[in-house]
Structure formats: structure tokens, C-alpha cells
XYZ file of N, CA and C in Angstrom:
627
model
N 23.605 -17.628 1.807
C 22.754 -16.358 1.774
C 23.814 -15.378 1.032
N 23.157 -14.683 -0.054
C 23.791 -13.579 -0.592
C 24.159 -12.487 0.600
N 24.966 -11.741 0.399
C 25.257 -10.393 1.418
C 24.152 -9.499 1.318
N 23.567 -9.438 0.308
C 22.648 -8.577 0.455
C 21.241 -9.271 1.256
N 21.059 -10.264 1.015
C 20.022 -11.185 1.716
C 20.193 -11.317 3.419
N 21.421 -11.487 3.585
C 21.607 -11.418 4.946
C 21.482 -9.852 5.323
N 21.958 -8.821 4.919
C 21.668 -7.716 5.556
C 20.544 -7.314 5.724
N 19.772 -7.608 4.612
C 17.994 -7.340 4.568
C 17.465 -8.332 5.815
N 18.233 -9.198 6.118
C 17.528 -10.108 6.957
C 17.866 -9.776 8.796
N 18.853 -9.020 8.550
C 19.529 -8.193 9.746
C 18.869 -7.164 10.226
N 18.182 -6.147 8.752
C 17.718 -5.024 9.194
C 16.557 -5.079 9.322
N 15.680 -6.450 8.768
C 13.963 -6.514 9.179
C 14.477 -6.681 10.930
N 15.441 -7.860 11.236
C 15.230 -7.877 12.772
C 15.309 -6.782 13.661
N 15.819 -5.916 13.365
C 16.194 -4.463 13.974
C 14.969 -3.932 13.955
N 14.008 -3.923 12.743
C 12.759 -3.414 12.596
C 11.884 -4.050 13.760
N 11.916 -5.166 13.573
C 11.035 -5.817 14.499
C 11.334 -5.339 15.975
N 12.750 -5.604 16.512
C 13.061 -5.021 17.649
C 12.969 -3.680 18.167
N 11.972 -2.810 17.177
C 12.066 -1.540 17.431
C 13.131 -0.493 17.293
N 14.377 -0.712 16.762
C 15.698 -0.152 16.475
C 15.410 0.164 15.155
N 14.563 1.493 14.851
C 14.315 2.233 13.713
C 15.442 2.302 13.009
N 16.100 3.518 13.935
C 17.462 4.214 13.641
C 18.762 3.523 13.207
N 18.413 2.486 13.931
C 19.950 1.061 13.355
C 19.992 0.695 11.983
N 18.684 0.207 12.047
C 17.913 -0.560 10.781
C 18.199 0.721 9.564
N 17.406 2.028 9.416
C 18.061 2.815 8.679
C 18.917 2.924 8.136
N 19.896 3.226 9.419
C 21.768 3.200 9.240
C 22.080 2.202 8.395
N 21.785 1.040 8.721
C 22.492 -0.284 8.023
C 21.586 -0.312 6.580
N 20.586 0.080 6.520
C 20.162 -0.181 5.273
C 20.418 0.835 4.176
N 21.005 1.893 4.670
C 21.686 3.079 3.861
C 23.074 2.391 3.602
N 23.436 1.848 4.405
C 24.862 1.439 4.063
C 24.866 0.344 3.073
N 23.917 -0.275 3.325
C 23.722 -1.421 2.584
C 23.476 -1.467 0.798
N 22.631 -0.315 0.831
C 22.109 0.349 -0.679
C 23.637 0.991 -0.956
N 24.522 1.385 -0.516
C 25.421 2.226 -0.911
C 26.612 0.931 -1.417
N 26.544 -0.134 -1.077
C 27.187 -1.325 -1.484
C 26.727 -1.992 -2.389
N 25.470 -1.649 -2.599
C 24.637 -2.419 -3.643
C 23.170 -2.653 -3.461
N 22.340 -2.249 -4.452
C 20.975 -2.706 -4.163
C 20.381 -4.052 -4.523
N 19.513 -4.385 -3.504
C 18.866 -5.476 -4.347
C 17.240 -5.313 -4.106
N 16.474 -6.332 -4.849
C 14.869 -5.944 -4.728
C 14.539 -5.942 -3.218
N 15.223 -7.109 -2.475
C 14.518 -7.107 -1.119
C 15.171 -5.598 -0.116
N 16.276 -5.276 -0.343
C 16.182 -3.816 0.234
C 15.987 -2.819 -0.143
N 15.398 -2.806 -1.445
C 14.415 -1.770 -1.795
C 13.078 -1.758 -1.491
N 12.430 -3.214 -0.844
C 11.374 -3.290 -0.466
C 11.454 -2.894 0.544
N 12.428 -3.051 1.497
C 12.316 -2.457 3.153
C 12.342 -1.048 2.937
N 13.397 -0.585 2.250
C 13.344 0.914 2.270
C 11.809 1.740 1.820
N 10.992 0.810 0.888
C 9.771 1.409 0.710
C 8.980 1.494 2.070
N 8.941 -0.109 2.938
C 8.131 -0.064 4.118
C 8.712 0.810 4.902
N 9.805 1.709 4.911
C 10.188 2.404 6.220
C 9.355 4.072 5.684
N 9.663 4.149 4.347
C 8.958 4.973 3.794
C 7.455 5.460 4.265
N 6.598 4.100 3.754
C 5.644 4.019 3.764
C 5.207 4.246 5.511
N 5.869 3.762 6.448
C 5.640 3.529 7.745
C 5.503 5.503 7.970
N 6.518 6.318 7.425
C 6.571 7.418 7.978
C 5.660 8.459 7.308
N 4.985 7.628 6.470
C 4.011 8.554 5.465
C 4.225 9.311 4.350
N 5.400 8.630 3.556
C 6.163 9.294 2.507
C 5.343 7.973 1.550
N 4.420 7.856 1.157
C 3.719 7.323 0.066
C 3.894 7.319 -1.357
N 4.398 8.677 -1.789
C 5.057 9.012 -3.226
C 6.735 8.341 -3.128
N 7.207 8.177 -2.001
C 8.803 7.734 -2.093
C 8.620 6.131 -1.990
N 7.675 5.985 -1.243
C 7.551 4.054 -1.569
C 7.079 3.866 -2.707
N 6.055 4.443 -3.422
C 6.105 4.058 -4.838
C 7.151 4.218 -5.773
N 7.811 5.609 -5.552
C 8.828 5.421 -6.293
C 9.834 4.297 -6.231
N 10.150 4.148 -5.229
C 10.774 2.684 -4.820
C 10.455 1.837 -5.738
N 9.306 1.392 -5.916
C 8.660 0.670 -6.330
C 9.362 0.258 -7.903
N 9.154 1.685 -8.607
C 9.846 1.887 -9.991
C 11.218 1.833 -9.823
N 12.044 2.217 -8.869
C 13.358 1.906 -9.005
C 13.977 0.356 -8.970
N 12.945 -0.038 -8.077
C 13.204 -1.926 -8.069
C 12.733 -2.714 -9.547
N 11.863 -2.143 -9.638
C 11.414 -2.453 -11.338
C 12.367 -2.434 -12.233
N 13.242 -1.279 -12.429
C 14.033 -0.641 -13.325
C 15.292 -1.530 -13.026
N 15.885 -1.488 -11.901
C 17.130 -2.165 -11.893
C 17.072 -3.848 -11.393
N 16.010 -4.532 -10.947
C 15.707 -5.994 -10.607
C 14.571 -6.355 -11.538
N 13.579 -5.849 -12.386
C 12.332 -6.437 -13.003
C 11.503 -6.303 -12.313
N 10.398 -6.502 -13.041
C 8.868 -6.723 -12.181
C 8.603 -8.134 -11.851
N 7.634 -7.928 -10.722
C 7.517 -9.123 -10.425
C 5.919 -8.882 -9.928
N 5.069 -9.984 -9.728
C 3.627 -9.968 -9.509
C 3.668 -9.247 -7.706
N 4.480 -9.527 -6.808
C 4.380 -8.932 -5.843
C 4.616 -7.399 -5.860
N 5.745 -7.209 -6.384
C 6.168 -5.720 -6.585
C 5.082 -4.892 -7.324
N 4.256 -5.620 -8.294
C 3.209 -4.888 -8.819
C 1.971 -4.693 -8.094
N 1.605 -5.468 -7.198
C 0.846 -5.547 -6.211
C 1.187 -4.503 -5.104
N 2.097 -4.522 -4.793
C 2.326 -3.177 -3.744
C 2.160 -1.969 -4.309
N 2.627 -1.975 -5.461
C 2.784 -0.844 -6.370
C 1.218 0.060 -6.484
N 0.386 -1.378 -6.571
C -1.149 -0.779 -7.045
C -1.823 -0.465 -5.565
N -0.922 -1.178 -4.540
C -2.079 -0.371 -2.964
C -1.286 0.618 -2.710
N -0.101 0.911 -3.181
C 0.268 2.627 -2.847
C -0.403 3.324 -3.824
N -0.684 2.997 -5.138
C -1.268 3.595 -5.843
C -2.675 4.205 -5.441
N -3.466 2.863 -4.747
C -4.728 3.360 -4.180
C -5.095 3.868 -2.946
N -4.108 3.866 -1.959
C -3.759 4.857 -1.052
C -3.515 6.512 -1.249
N -2.967 6.261 -2.797
C -2.716 7.819 -2.803
C -3.900 8.437 -3.667
N -5.070 7.620 -4.107
C -6.230 7.905 -4.744
C -6.030 7.977 -6.068
N -5.333 7.136 -6.524
C -5.002 7.145 -7.956
C -5.654 5.811 -8.609
N -6.728 6.016 -8.564
C -7.839 4.256 -8.604
C -7.492 3.564 -9.878
N -7.714 4.295 -10.694
C -7.250 4.045 -12.124
C -6.000 2.705 -12.414
N -4.977 3.600 -12.314
C -3.706 3.528 -12.101
C -3.563 2.289 -11.642
N -4.239 1.799 -10.218
C -3.995 1.292 -9.043
C -4.539 -0.107 -9.755
N -5.782 -0.077 -10.441
C -6.492 -1.686 -10.849
C -5.607 -1.705 -12.073
N -4.975 -0.618 -12.784
C -4.606 -1.333 -14.091
C -3.189 -2.367 -13.800
N -2.425 -1.619 -12.977
C -1.447 -2.266 -12.272
C -1.477 -3.810 -11.568
N -2.821 -3.674 -10.952
C -2.809 -4.858 -10.158
C -3.326 -6.073 -11.365
N -3.717 -5.529 -12.568
C -4.349 -6.432 -13.605
C -2.908 -6.868 -14.145
N -1.636 -6.214 -14.122
C -0.518 -6.741 -14.920
C 0.179 -7.796 -14.055
N -0.256 -7.005 -12.091
C 0.233 -8.474 -11.330
C 0.014 -9.626 -11.483
N -1.658 -9.860 -12.060
C -1.970 -10.804 -11.919
C -1.699 -11.368 -13.102
N -1.346 -11.029 -14.589
C -0.736 -11.676 -15.477
C 0.932 -12.293 -15.121
N 1.627 -11.677 -14.295
C 2.566 -12.340 -13.762
C 2.119 -13.292 -12.735
N 1.207 -13.413 -12.253
C 0.914 -14.263 -11.194
C 0.744 -15.363 -11.356
N 0.128 -15.655 -12.902
C 0.048 -17.024 -13.717
C 0.553 -18.298 -12.590
N -0.114 -19.332 -12.333
C 0.364 -20.564 -11.054
C 0.893 -20.228 -9.971
N 0.171 -19.176 -9.473
C 0.794 -18.775 -8.229
C -0.534 -19.032 -7.450
N -1.230 -19.569 -6.751
C -2.484 -19.408 -6.053
C -2.342 -18.383 -4.994
N -1.457 -18.536 -4.225
C -1.342 -17.213 -3.123
C -1.398 -16.070 -3.825
N -0.201 -15.438 -4.530
C -0.140 -14.233 -5.031
C -1.756 -13.824 -6.086
N -2.497 -14.942 -6.592
C -3.645 -14.572 -7.036
C -4.613 -14.219 -6.142
N -4.535 -14.776 -5.083
C -5.505 -14.551 -4.104
C -5.279 -13.278 -3.479
N -4.094 -12.925 -3.072
C -3.901 -11.588 -2.612
C -3.997 -10.281 -3.367
N -4.088 -10.452 -4.933
C -4.480 -9.902 -5.880
C -6.014 -9.633 -6.066
N -6.665 -10.879 -5.923
C -8.011 -11.189 -5.874
C -8.679 -10.274 -4.197
N -7.864 -10.167 -3.185
C -8.285 -9.687 -2.261
C -7.893 -8.122 -2.516
N -7.056 -7.793 -3.091
C -6.819 -6.069 -3.207
C -8.042 -5.696 -3.914
N -8.445 -6.505 -4.928
C -9.994 -6.191 -5.885
C -10.885 -5.885 -4.756
N -11.169 -6.965 -3.989
C -12.209 -7.144 -3.339
C -12.281 -5.911 -2.174
N -11.188 -5.380 -1.628
C -11.156 -4.380 -0.732
C -11.496 -3.181 -1.409
N -11.283 -3.147 -2.549
C -11.417 -2.054 -3.614
C -12.889 -2.032 -3.863
N -13.815 -2.592 -3.288
C -15.151 -2.887 -3.865
C -15.645 -3.210 -5.351
N -14.569 -4.482 -5.857
C -15.177 -4.425 -7.341
C -14.847 -6.426 -7.154
N -15.739 -6.979 -6.553
C -15.920 -8.141 -6.741
C -15.566 -8.858 -8.436
N -15.970 -8.320 -9.201
C -15.992 -8.748 -10.182
C -14.939 -8.501 -10.646
N -13.936 -8.261 -10.599
C -12.277 -8.153 -10.849
C -12.049 -9.599 -10.102
N -12.365 -9.676 -8.880
C -11.640 -10.425 -8.031
C -11.924 -11.842 -8.200
N -13.110 -12.155 -8.640
C -13.705 -13.417 -8.711
C -13.012 -14.240 -10.079
N -12.854 -14.040 -11.118
C -11.948 -14.796 -11.825
C -10.469 -15.480 -11.103
N -10.094 -14.454 -10.696
C -8.791 -14.461 -9.580
C -8.947 -15.657 -8.728
N -10.156 -15.542 -8.068
C -10.371 -16.453 -7.079
C -10.432 -17.860 -7.298
N -11.010 -17.947 -8.928
C -11.469 -19.133 -9.728
C -10.232 -19.902 -10.063
N -8.959 -19.397 -10.173
C -7.935 -19.660 -10.847
C -7.021 -20.000 -9.606
N -7.471 -19.331 -8.707
C -6.802 -19.871 -7.398
C -7.012 -21.475 -6.863
N -8.483 -21.446 -7.021
C -9.240 -22.502 -6.651
C -8.702 -23.878 -7.329
N -8.763 -23.448 -9.057
C -7.857 -24.198 -9.541
C -6.758 -24.956 -9.866
N -5.732 -24.073 -9.064
C -4.511 -24.733 -8.822
C -4.101 -25.070 -7.328
N -4.971 -24.727 -6.472
C -4.931 -25.360 -5.398
C -6.382 -25.526 -4.621
N -7.364 -26.527 -5.233
C -8.563 -26.860 -4.888
C -8.524 -27.520 -3.288
N -7.629 -27.643 -2.628
C -7.915 -28.427 -1.431
C -7.033 -27.458 -0.491
N -6.703 -26.227 -0.773
C -5.972 -25.288 0.138
C -7.047 -24.463 1.126
N -7.220 -24.616 2.349
C -8.391 -24.095 3.124
C -8.103 -22.604 3.119
N -6.941 -22.036 3.273
C -6.700 -20.478 3.145
C -7.375 -19.768 1.750
N -7.093 -20.409 0.446
C -7.816 -20.264 -0.548
C -8.931 -20.688 -0.811
N -9.686 -21.643 -0.164
C -11.137 -21.980 -0.220
C -11.912 -20.670 0.581
N -11.360 -20.289 1.841
C -12.045 -19.622 2.425
C -11.940 -18.211 1.978
N -11.033 -17.606 1.291
C -11.204 -16.158 0.741
C -12.186 -16.049 -0.485
N -12.357 -17.424 -1.486
C -12.951 -17.505 -2.447
C -14.481 -17.399 -1.975
N -14.678 -18.074 -0.647
C -15.672 -18.445 -0.308
C -16.936 -16.932 0.265
N -15.536 -16.124 0.777
C -15.910 -15.046 1.214
C -16.771 -13.619 0.023
N -15.698 -14.058 -1.026
C -16.369 -13.283 -2.311
C -17.747 -13.787 -2.615
N -18.136 -15.218 -1.751
C -19.648 -15.329 -2.565
C -20.420 -14.533 -2.196
N -20.089 -14.386 -0.573
C -21.127 -13.217 -0.137
C -21.690 -11.916 -1.058
N -20.347 -11.474 -2.047
C -21.073 -10.496 -3.001
C -22.135 -10.721 -4.052
N -22.082 -11.961 -4.130
C -22.921 -12.535 -5.401
C -24.013 -13.589 -5.003
N -24.301 -13.351 -3.809
C -25.552 -14.020 -3.215
C -25.497 -15.422 -3.594
N -24.515 -15.925 -3.314
C -24.458 -17.450 -3.139
C -24.192 -18.241 -1.709
N -25.173 -18.163 -1.370
C -24.961 -18.801 0.586
C -24.584 -20.023 0.607
N -24.581 -21.089 -0.512
C -24.290 -22.420 -0.040
C -22.697 -22.442 -0.185
N -22.126 -21.751 -1.492
C -20.698 -21.837 -1.392
C -20.130 -20.920 -0.185
N -20.957 -19.699 0.101
C -20.245 -19.110 1.542
C -20.164 -19.956 2.567
N -21.392 -20.891 2.794
C -21.305 -21.681 3.697
C -20.085 -22.857 3.792
N -19.689 -23.305 2.584
C -19.207 -24.394 2.791
C -17.559 -23.714 2.708
N -17.137 -22.341 3.141
C -16.025 -21.735 2.989
C -16.296 -21.343 4.796
N -17.000 -21.592 5.311
C -16.861 -21.219 7.026
C -15.796 -21.716 7.619
N -15.026 -21.380 8.527
C -14.138 -21.787 9.335
C -14.394 -22.954 9.880
N -15.622 -22.971 10.410
C -15.876 -23.959 11.427
C -15.916 -25.393 10.408
N -16.321 -25.275 9.142
C -16.451 -26.236 8.055
C -14.935 -26.617 7.626
N -14.300 -25.733 7.312
C -12.843 -25.635 6.770
C -12.014 -26.647 7.940
N -12.264 -25.979 8.918
C -11.425 -26.560 10.296
C -11.646 -28.157 10.340
N -12.751 -28.404 10.257
C -13.147 -29.754 10.484
C -12.838 -30.872 9.571
N -12.654 -30.056 8.387
C -12.318 -30.903 6.894
C -11.011 -30.860 6.850
N -10.009 -29.591 6.998
C -8.950 -29.602 6.779
C -7.971 -29.181 7.861
N -8.486 -28.604 9.003
C -7.757 -28.232 9.862
C -7.196 -26.976 9.897
N -8.116 -26.049 9.227
C -7.847 -24.360 9.051
C -8.926 -23.529 9.943
N -8.635 -22.682 10.559
C -9.180 -21.785 10.999
C -9.126 -20.331 10.694
N -9.306 -20.026 9.441
C -8.870 -18.618 8.946
C -9.787 -17.667 9.847
N -9.740 -16.201 9.924
C -10.348 -15.261 10.593
C -11.282 -14.784 9.536
N -12.641 -14.966 10.621
C -13.746 -14.508 9.786
C -14.116 -13.316 9.157
N -14.645 -12.727 8.155
C -14.785 -11.564 7.398
C -15.935 -11.434 6.967
N -16.543 -10.731 7.278
C -18.027 -10.724 6.865
C -18.599 -9.396 5.729
N -18.634 -9.654 4.259
C -18.648 -8.858 3.363
C -20.419 -8.715 2.939
N -20.647 -7.890 2.471
C -22.384 -7.597 2.294
C -22.287 -8.433 0.623
N -23.652 -8.920 0.894
C -24.095 -9.405 -0.339
C -24.382 -8.287 -1.494
N -23.900 -8.859 -3.103
C -24.561 -8.418 -4.154
C -25.294 -8.987 -5.165
N -24.993 -8.967 -6.358
C -25.798 -9.548 -7.268
C -25.452 -11.043 -7.577
N -26.280 -11.960 -7.814
C -25.635 -13.083 -8.019
C -25.221 -13.522 -9.343
N -24.027 -14.365 -9.284
C -23.581 -14.960 -10.611
C -22.808 -16.229 -10.409
N -22.672 -16.980 -11.246
C -22.124 -18.237 -11.121
C -20.651 -18.259 -11.239
N -20.099 -19.236 -10.185
C -18.724 -19.349 -10.099
C -17.605 -20.406 -10.373
N -16.642 -20.570 -10.587
C -15.797 -21.575 -10.444
C -15.457 -21.778 -9.393
N -15.256 -20.852 -8.346
C -14.946 -21.431 -6.906
C -15.879 -22.085 -5.992
N -17.250 -21.544 -6.505
C -18.350 -22.365 -5.800
C -18.481 -23.563 -5.982
N -17.976 -23.942 -7.201
C -18.118 -25.472 -7.955
C -17.245 -25.965 -6.729
N -15.874 -25.519 -6.572
C -14.621 -26.306 -5.928
C -15.016 -26.280 -4.565
N -15.798 -25.258 -4.008
C -16.340 -25.589 -2.560
C -17.023 -26.519 -2.384
N -18.619 -27.038 -3.387
C -19.001 -27.507 -3.474
C -18.586 -29.162 -3.527
N -17.338 -29.176 -4.081
C -16.515 -30.521 -3.892
C -15.780 -31.187 -2.891
N -15.873 -29.881 -1.655
C -15.460 -30.265 -0.350
C -15.887 -31.804 0.228
N -15.094 -32.290 0.858
C -15.708 -33.658 1.411
C -16.812 -33.197 2.390
N -17.698 -33.977 2.545
C -18.879 -33.649 3.688
C -18.451 -34.090 4.712
N -17.077 -34.997 5.246
C -17.506 -35.297 6.578
C -16.724 -34.181 7.262
N -17.688 -34.548 8.715
C -16.749 -32.945 9.537
C -18.089 -31.889 9.779
N -18.825 -31.737 8.463
C -19.658 -30.803 8.178
C -20.692 -30.827 9.282
N -21.755 -29.636 9.602
C -22.802 -29.715 10.278
C -23.677 -30.290 9.778
N -24.830 -31.074 10.522
C -26.598 -31.086 9.488
C -26.958 -29.957 9.254
N -27.132 -29.679 7.825
C -27.846 -28.440 7.615
C -29.039 -28.260 6.714
N -29.473 -29.533 6.580
C -30.370 -30.057 5.736
C -30.274 -30.191 4.496
N -31.031 -30.190 3.802
C -30.551 -30.429 2.105
C -29.977 -29.278 1.554
N -29.281 -29.677 0.719
C -28.852 -28.497 0.033
C -29.282 -27.478 -0.834
N -29.516 -26.004 -0.784
C -29.922 -25.182 -1.496
C -29.892 -25.218 -3.071
N -30.528 -25.118 -3.770
C -30.291 -25.237 -5.182
C -30.284 -23.991 -6.229
């Protein structure tokens, strides 16, 4: 483990134990010795916890300048921009994050969730579809995609992602979130959900078409 990674781990441990002052002191010393993306991420988290959203946002740009952009960093920036009511910039940044997240189902799902929380299911849907293509048997991805289906009046796809069904088939019990329905639209993620094994599913009568 590198010195910066080790320092970041110690600082996170201090924060977890509620020793914020000592964590900040060690963070300051670590940053004086040398910057790292992880240390700047922690600095941003601390700034955000203090209500300094602009300071946390500035740190994402500093991290990108020093260590390069990543999908996770851009998603964090998008979240901060949204919290600062800079919606247009937030959406554009999230779209850039998605381009860097190609091939990473977990990150695509996180970005899709950001769009969904921003009441933009049309932007979330293609990212959920890509995530399902990458990991068609990942219960966490399938559950999130199913929740998106509530926005598009796709009850069969949403039912297939119910926690009890995913738990019986895959041993996964994600937390239930209820989302309001919206307009209907076909989806690749719905097709993936329809391909799930049927064993363990409660009898629900003939599938609706």
C-alpha cells in the first residue's frame, strides 16, 4: 500500500470514530507531503459535511487537474452541482461521467440513479439497459432497473425486480423504493428482467402482455 493510500485509510478510520479534528490535522499534513485523488476526495467529503459545497466542488476540479478525471469523480461533481442548484451543468457532467463508465455496471447504475433522483427517467433508462447488458444476473443492477420501470408503466418488469423475487432467485434483498409511474416506453432492462429464472417466483397468474 502506498503512503498516500495508507494515510487515507488512517484518516477514514479517524472520521469513522468521530475524531474529526485529528482526521483533518492528518489530512492537512498528508496533503502537504503530496496530493492524491483519495486524499482530495476525503477533503471534499469533509468540506461537504461542513456545508461548504462550493469548496467541495472546487476540490473535484483540483483532483481532475492533478490526477485526471474518472467516472466517479465526475459523478461526485454532478451531485455537488445539483445540490448547488446548477442543474444544467450537473446533467452535462453526469453525461460525461457515463462516457467514462462504459463497461462498469456499478458506475453506470450509480449515474442512472442520479438521473432518476433528478426526475429524469429518460436519461436513466439507457444507462440501466447498458448495466443490465453487462451484468444480466446481478440482482442489485436488476432491482434498480426494475424500479426505473415504475416510471414507464411497466408493471411486469417492475414485479420481476421485487426484492422477494430477487431474493428467492439470487439471494438478494435490496431495500424497496417506491417510484411514481409515468409514460410507457419499451426497455432493454425490462427484457433482461423477463429472462430471469422463474423458480422461486410466487404464482401471479398469466403474465400481462
